[in-house]
Amino acid sequence: MAKNFFARSVHDVAPDLIGATFLVGGVGGPIVEVEAYHHTDPAAHSYGGQTARNAVMFGPPGHVYVYRSYGIHWCVNFVCESEGSASAVLIRALMPTEGLAAMRRRRGLDDERLLCAGPGRLCEALAITNAHNGAALDKAPFTLLARTAPVEIAAAPRIGISKAVDLPWRYGWAGSQFLSRPLRPKGKS
DNA sequence: TATGAGATCAACT
DNA sequence: GTTGATCTCATAC
């Protein structure tokens, strides 16, 4: 995947990541769910300026920002358009297709649908830790392949945040069985 | 099925 | 000292 893929607005990059194949050490699959964050967004880590934790978000695009959430989980972001804007895309879920045995072993689960349905789960399945923080996406152990077929993308409000809750900056593969939550913003079945 | 609390740590105030 | 871009398990309908 071209490096300048990430040298664009998060709102262009985020939808384009849906359907792109993300592998760590050959383990992973097509991304089905992401969320966009940039520094003008009160819910973003980069909101309010650079700190020790979010320094990677202020660095060059095409890199990985990893942080610990709730003391337990790791979450991965892809850094975008760094030109003073410090934005990133949170990878929330993907469809497990490569290295299923490794993912099942790491997660201690059989249910394919739950292997990568959520940021913390995804990181555990792909063995992502803060050791990867700041690493470049175009180098080992990472592999990122642009989607080859068009996909139906839906936007919805983000999850698990307390600020800017209504901003529809969560993007997902419509109808996928591997989302952390169904995408329909309103209404039920 | 639905709701609620606990786990556990690094960064921030 | 407080707070999360979360997940899992237990208990209650």
mmCIF file of C-alpha atoms (C1' of nucleotides) in Angstrom:
data_model
loop_
_atom_site.group_PDB
_atom_site.id
_atom_site.type_symbol
_atom_site.label_atom_id
_atom_site.label_comp_id
_atom_site.label_asym_id
_atom_site.label_seq_id
_atom_site.Cartn_x
_atom_site.Cartn_y
_atom_site.Cartn_z
ATOM 1 C CA MET A 1 0.000 0.000 0.000
ATOM 2 C CA ALA A 2 1.392 3.383 -0.993
ATOM 3 C CA LYS A 3 2.849 5.434 1.789
ATOM 4 C CA ASN A 4 0.977 8.550 0.700
ATOM 5 C CA PHE A 5 -2.224 6.625 1.266
ATOM 6 C CA PHE A 6 -2.100 8.012 4.795
ATOM 7 C CA ALA A 7 -1.060 11.527 3.800
ATOM 8 C CA ARG A 8 -4.706 12.508 3.503
ATOM 9 C CA SER A 9 -7.555 13.522 5.746
ATOM 10 C CA VAL A 10 -8.616 10.810 8.208
ATOM 11 C CA HIS A 11 -12.074 11.073 6.742
ATOM 12 C CA ASP A 12 -10.722 9.983 3.384
ATOM 13 C CA VAL A 13 -8.405 7.352 4.795
ATOM 14 C CA ALA A 14 -10.824 5.756 7.251
ATOM 15 C CA PRO A 15 -13.442 4.626 4.696
ATOM 16 C CA ASP A 16 -10.671 3.490 2.343
ATOM 17 C CA LEU A 17 -9.327 1.173 5.030
ATOM 18 C CA ILE A 18 -12.562 -0.796 5.125
ATOM 19 C CA GLY A 19 -11.882 -3.967 3.182
ATOM 20 C CA ALA A 20 -8.098 -3.448 3.198
ATOM 21 C CA THR A 21 -6.199 -6.488 4.420
ATOM 22 C CA PHE A 22 -4.153 -5.959 7.585
ATOM 23 C CA LEU A 23 -1.672 -8.614 8.670
ATOM 24 C CA VAL A 24 0.809 -8.787 11.524
ATOM 25 C CA GLY A 25 3.326 -11.543 11.008
ATOM 26 C CA GLY A 26 1.005 -13.032 8.405
ATOM 27 C CA VAL A 27 -1.937 -13.104 10.810
ATOM 28 C CA GLY A 28 -5.062 -10.998 10.252
ATOM 29 C CA GLY A 29 -7.555 -10.252 7.481
ATOM 30 C CA PRO A 30 -9.681 -7.538 5.852
ATOM 31 C CA ILE A 31 -10.550 -4.599 8.101
ATOM 32 C CA VAL A 32 -14.285 -4.257 8.692
ATOM 33 C CA GLU A 33 -14.499 -1.454 11.247
ATOM 34 C CA VAL A 34 -12.534 1.743 12.048
ATOM 35 C CA GLU A 35 -12.987 5.090 13.764
ATOM 36 C CA ALA A 36 -11.519 8.469 12.750
ATOM 37 C CA TYR A 37 -9.860 10.810 15.233
ATOM 38 C CA HIS A 38 -8.075 14.121 14.725
ATOM 39 C CA HIS A 39 -6.793 16.822 16.988
ATOM 40 C CA THR A 40 -9.804 19.121 16.687
ATOM 41 C CA ASP A 41 -11.911 16.277 18.049
ATOM 42 C CA PRO A 42 -12.460 16.420 21.820
ATOM 43 C CA ALA A 43 -12.537 12.629 21.964
ATOM 44 C CA ALA A 44 -9.104 12.240 20.362
ATOM 45 C CA HIS A 45 -5.950 11.601 22.346
ATOM 46 C CA SER A 46 -4.202 14.312 20.359
ATOM 47 C CA TYR A 47 -6.818 16.877 21.350
ATOM 48 C CA GLY A 48 -5.099 19.529 23.439
ATOM 49 C CA GLY A 49 -1.634 19.060 22.048
ATOM 50 C CA GLN A 50 1.252 16.678 22.020
ATOM 51 C CA THR A 51 2.156 14.606 25.073
ATOM 52 C CA ALA A 52 4.473 11.692 25.738
ATOM 53 C CA ARG A 53 1.736 9.169 25.046
ATOM 54 C CA ASN A 54 0.381 10.527 21.779
ATOM 55 C CA ALA A 55 3.710 11.666 20.303
ATOM 56 C CA VAL A 56 3.414 9.128 17.497
ATOM 57 C CA MET A 57 0.189 10.773 16.297
ATOM 58 C CA PHE A 58 2.209 13.932 15.685
ATOM 59 C CA GLY A 59 4.825 12.021 13.727
ATOM 60 C CA PRO A 60 4.854 10.979 10.065
ATOM 61 C CA PRO A 61 1.816 9.257 8.525
ATOM 62 C CA GLY A 62 1.775 5.546 7.812
ATOM 63 C CA HIS A 63 2.920 4.624 11.299
ATOM 64 C CA VAL A 64 1.263 2.710 14.114
ATOM 65 C CA TYR A 65 0.090 4.293 17.365
ATOM 66 C CA VAL A 66 -0.517 1.774 20.137
ATOM 67 C CA TYR A 67 -1.755 2.610 23.614
ATOM 68 C CA ARG A 68 -3.082 0.765 26.639
ATOM 69 C CA SER A 69 -6.757 1.084 27.363
ATOM 70 C CA TYR A 70 -8.306 0.597 30.775
ATOM 71 C CA GLY A 71 -5.061 -0.922 31.965
ATOM 72 C CA ILE A 72 -5.871 -4.175 30.221
ATOM 73 C CA HIS A 73 -6.152 -3.884 26.496
ATOM 74 C CA TRP A 74 -4.071 -2.569 23.628
ATOM 75 C CA CYS A 75 -5.558 -0.493 20.834
ATOM 76 C CA VAL A 76 -4.020 0.173 17.382
ATOM 77 C CA ASN A 77 -4.252 3.302 15.299
ATOM 78 C CA PHE A 78 -2.880 4.180 11.868
ATOM 79 C CA VAL A 79 -1.448 7.701 11.810
ATOM 80 C CA CYS A 80 -2.665 9.977 8.985
ATOM 81 C CA GLU A 81 -1.885 13.437 7.551
ATOM 82 C CA SER A 82 0.597 14.434 10.188
ATOM 83 C CA GLU A 83 1.090 17.964 8.846
ATOM 84 C CA GLY A 84 0.375 19.540 12.181
ATOM 85 C CA SER A 85 -3.001 17.909 12.469
ATOM 86 C CA ALA A 86 -2.177 14.762 14.462
ATOM 87 C CA SER A 87 -4.883 12.448 13.252
ATOM 88 C CA ALA A 88 -5.254 8.697 13.318
ATOM 89 C CA VAL A 89 -7.644 5.896 12.507
ATOM 90 C CA LEU A 90 -8.505 3.426 15.254
ATOM 91 C CA ILE A 91 -8.741 -0.139 13.975
ATOM 92 C CA ARG A 92 -11.711 -1.646 15.761
ATOM 93 C CA ALA A 93 -12.387 -4.933 14.004
ATOM 94 C CA LEU A 94 -11.376 -7.184 11.137
ATOM 95 C CA MET A 95 -12.466 -10.405 9.530
ATOM 96 C CA PRO A 96 -10.151 -13.235 10.620
ATOM 97 C CA THR A 97 -8.944 -15.010 7.480
ATOM 98 C CA GLU A 98 -5.171 -15.521 7.830
ATOM 99 C CA GLY A 99 -3.557 -17.360 10.726
ATOM 100 C CA LEU A 100 -6.830 -18.459 12.295
ATOM 101 C CA ALA A 101 -5.100 -21.089 14.426
ATOM 102 C CA ALA A 102 -2.723 -18.506 15.899
ATOM 103 C CA MET A 103 -5.575 -16.138 16.666
ATOM 104 C CA ARG A 104 -7.659 -18.835 18.316
ATOM 105 C CA ARG A 105 -4.696 -19.852 20.446
ATOM 106 C CA ARG A 106 -3.962 -16.276 21.551
ATOM 107 C CA ARG A 107 -7.580 -15.516 22.277
ATOM 108 C CA GLY A 108 -8.465 -18.869 23.786
ATOM 109 C CA LEU A 109 -11.662 -18.870 21.726
ATOM 110 C CA ASP A 110 -13.170 -20.915 18.951
ATOM 111 C CA ASP A 111 -15.801 -18.415 17.830
ATOM 112 C CA GLU A 112 -14.372 -16.830 14.712
ATOM 113 C CA ARG A 113 -16.752 -13.926 15.006
ATOM 114 C CA LEU A 114 -15.311 -12.863 18.364
ATOM 115 C CA LEU A 115 -11.623 -13.206 17.524
ATOM 116 C CA CYS A 116 -11.184 -9.646 16.270
ATOM 117 C CA ALA A 117 -14.514 -7.937 17.018
ATOM 118 C CA GLY A 118 -13.184 -4.995 19.028
ATOM 119 C CA PRO A 119 -9.927 -3.050 19.477
ATOM 120 C CA GLY A 120 -8.694 -5.030 22.469
ATOM 121 C CA ARG A 121 -9.646 -8.369 20.978
ATOM 122 C CA LEU A 122 -8.034 -7.515 17.660
ATOM 123 C CA CYS A 123 -4.757 -6.584 19.340
ATOM 124 C CA GLU A 124 -4.696 -9.761 21.339
ATOM 125 C CA ALA A 125 -5.415 -11.876 18.264
ATOM 126 C CA LEU A 126 -2.671 -10.152 16.229
ATOM 127 C CA ALA A 127 -0.259 -9.984 19.190
ATOM 128 C CA ILE A 128 0.001 -6.196 18.999
ATOM 129 C CA THR A 129 1.571 -4.475 22.026
ATOM 130 C CA ASN A 130 3.276 -1.175 22.743
ATOM 131 C CA ALA A 131 6.406 -2.795 21.320
ATOM 132 C CA HIS A 132 4.834 -1.865 17.982
ATOM 133 C CA ASN A 133 4.198 1.754 18.931
ATOM 134 C CA GLY A 134 5.698 4.059 16.293
ATOM 135 C CA ALA A 135 6.481 1.236 13.869
ATOM 136 C CA ALA A 136 6.040 1.810 10.120
ATOM 137 C CA LEU A 137 3.131 0.073 8.442
ATOM 138 C CA ASP A 138 5.083 -0.754 5.294
ATOM 139 C CA LYS A 139 7.683 -2.804 7.157
ATOM 140 C CA ALA A 140 7.716 -6.165 8.901
ATOM 141 C CA PRO A 141 5.859 -7.523 10.713
ATOM 142 C CA PHE A 142 3.089 -5.439 9.170
ATOM 143 C CA THR A 143 1.373 -6.013 5.832
ATOM 144 C CA LEU A 144 -1.319 -3.733 4.483
ATOM 145 C CA LEU A 145 -3.029 -4.426 1.173
ATOM 146 C CA ALA A 146 -5.569 -2.117 -0.464
ATOM 147 C CA ARG A 147 -8.965 -3.691 -1.054
ATOM 148 C CA THR A 148 -9.425 -5.235 -4.462
ATOM 149 C CA ALA A 149 -13.208 -5.144 -4.641
ATOM 150 C CA PRO A 150 -15.660 -2.380 -3.737
ATOM 151 C CA VAL A 151 -17.424 -2.741 -0.413
ATOM 152 C CA GLU A 152 -20.517 -1.173 1.067
ATOM 153 C CA ILE A 153 -19.455 1.266 3.761
ATOM 154 C CA ALA A 154 -21.682 2.654 6.486
ATOM 155 C CA ALA A 155 -20.997 5.502 8.933
ATOM 156 C CA ALA A 156 -22.229 5.639 12.519
ATOM 157 C CA PRO A 157 -21.454 7.311 15.859
ATOM 158 C CA ARG A 158 -18.375 6.073 17.671
ATOM 159 C CA ILE A 159 -18.268 3.722 20.617
ATOM 160 C CA GLY A 160 -16.844 3.797 24.121
ATOM 161 C CA ILE A 161 -16.132 7.527 24.324
ATOM 162 C CA SER A 162 -17.585 10.253 26.521
ATOM 163 C CA LYS A 163 -17.001 13.300 24.311
ATOM 164 C CA ALA A 164 -18.274 14.166 20.830
ATOM 165 C CA VAL A 165 -20.383 11.047 21.065
ATOM 166 C CA ASP A 166 -22.657 12.016 18.188
ATOM 167 C CA LEU A 167 -20.024 12.531 15.523
ATOM 168 C CA PRO A 168 -20.576 9.814 12.877
ATOM 169 C CA TRP A 169 -16.904 9.006 12.466
ATOM 170 C CA ARG A 170 -17.145 5.271 12.838
ATOM 171 C CA TYR A 171 -16.917 3.460 9.518
ATOM 172 C CA GLY A 172 -17.827 -0.142 8.929
ATOM 173 C CA TRP A 173 -18.361 -2.793 6.324
ATOM 174 C CA ALA A 174 -22.153 -2.844 6.048
ATOM 175 C CA GLY A 175 -23.630 -6.175 6.996
ATOM 176 C CA SER A 176 -20.371 -7.769 8.160
ATOM 177 C CA GLN A 177 -20.679 -10.470 10.797
ATOM 178 C CA PHE A 178 -17.363 -9.453 12.351
ATOM 179 C CA LEU A 179 -18.189 -5.951 13.626
ATOM 180 C CA SER A 180 -17.772 -5.170 17.312
ATOM 181 C CA ARG A 181 -21.345 -3.885 17.177
ATOM 182 C CA PRO A 182 -23.974 -3.595 14.439
ATOM 183 C CA LEU A 183 -23.630 -0.428 12.409
ATOM 184 C CA ARG A 184 -27.179 0.816 12.198
ATOM 185 C CA PRO A 185 -27.027 4.236 13.868
ATOM 186 C CA LYS A 186 -30.736 4.320 14.528
ATOM 187 C CA GLY A 187 -33.542 1.856 14.713
ATOM 188 C CA LYS A 188 -33.176 -1.802 15.407
ATOM 189 C CA SER A 189 -33.846 -4.750 13.165
ATOM 190 C "C1'" DT B 1 -31.168 -11.661 26.901
ATOM 191 C "C1'" DA B 2 -29.883 -7.639 29.654
ATOM 192 C "C1'" DT B 3 -27.526 -5.087 32.870
ATOM 193 C "C1'" DG B 4 -23.545 -4.281 36.161
ATOM 194 C "C1'" DA B 5 -19.147 -4.555 38.210
ATOM 195 C "C1'" DG B 6 -14.221 -5.831 38.213
ATOM 196 C "C1'" DA B 7 -9.764 -6.148 36.184
ATOM 197 C "C1'" DT B 8 -5.290 -3.266 36.103
ATOM 198 C "C1'" DC B 9 -1.886 0.472 34.376
ATOM 199 C "C1'" DA B 10 0.066 4.557 32.238
ATOM 200 C "C1'" DA B 11 -0.692 9.131 31.439
ATOM 201 C "C1'" DC B 12 -2.677 13.221 32.885
ATOM 202 C "C1'" DT B 13 -4.375 16.973 36.485
ATOM 203 C "C1'" DG C 1 -5.740 10.628 42.819
ATOM 204 C "C1'" DT C 2 -8.489 10.053 38.684
ATOM 205 C "C1'" DT C 3 -9.585 8.447 34.278
ATOM 206 C "C1'" DG C 4 -10.122 5.982 30.250
ATOM 207 C "C1'" DA C 5 -11.078 5.137 22.047
ATOM 208 C "C1'" DT C 6 -12.455 -2.188 26.656
ATOM 209 C "C1'" DC C 7 -13.645 -6.937 27.587
ATOM 210 C "C1'" DT C 8 -15.296 -10.623 30.382
ATOM 211 C "C1'" DC C 9 -17.847 -12.803 33.723
ATOM 212 C "C1'" DA C 10 -21.548 -13.008 37.054
ATOM 213 C "C1'" DT C 11 -26.059 -12.228 38.441
ATOM 214 C "C1'" DA C 12 -30.862 -10.922 37.421
ATOM 215 C "C1'" DC C 13 -34.831 -11.212 35.012
#
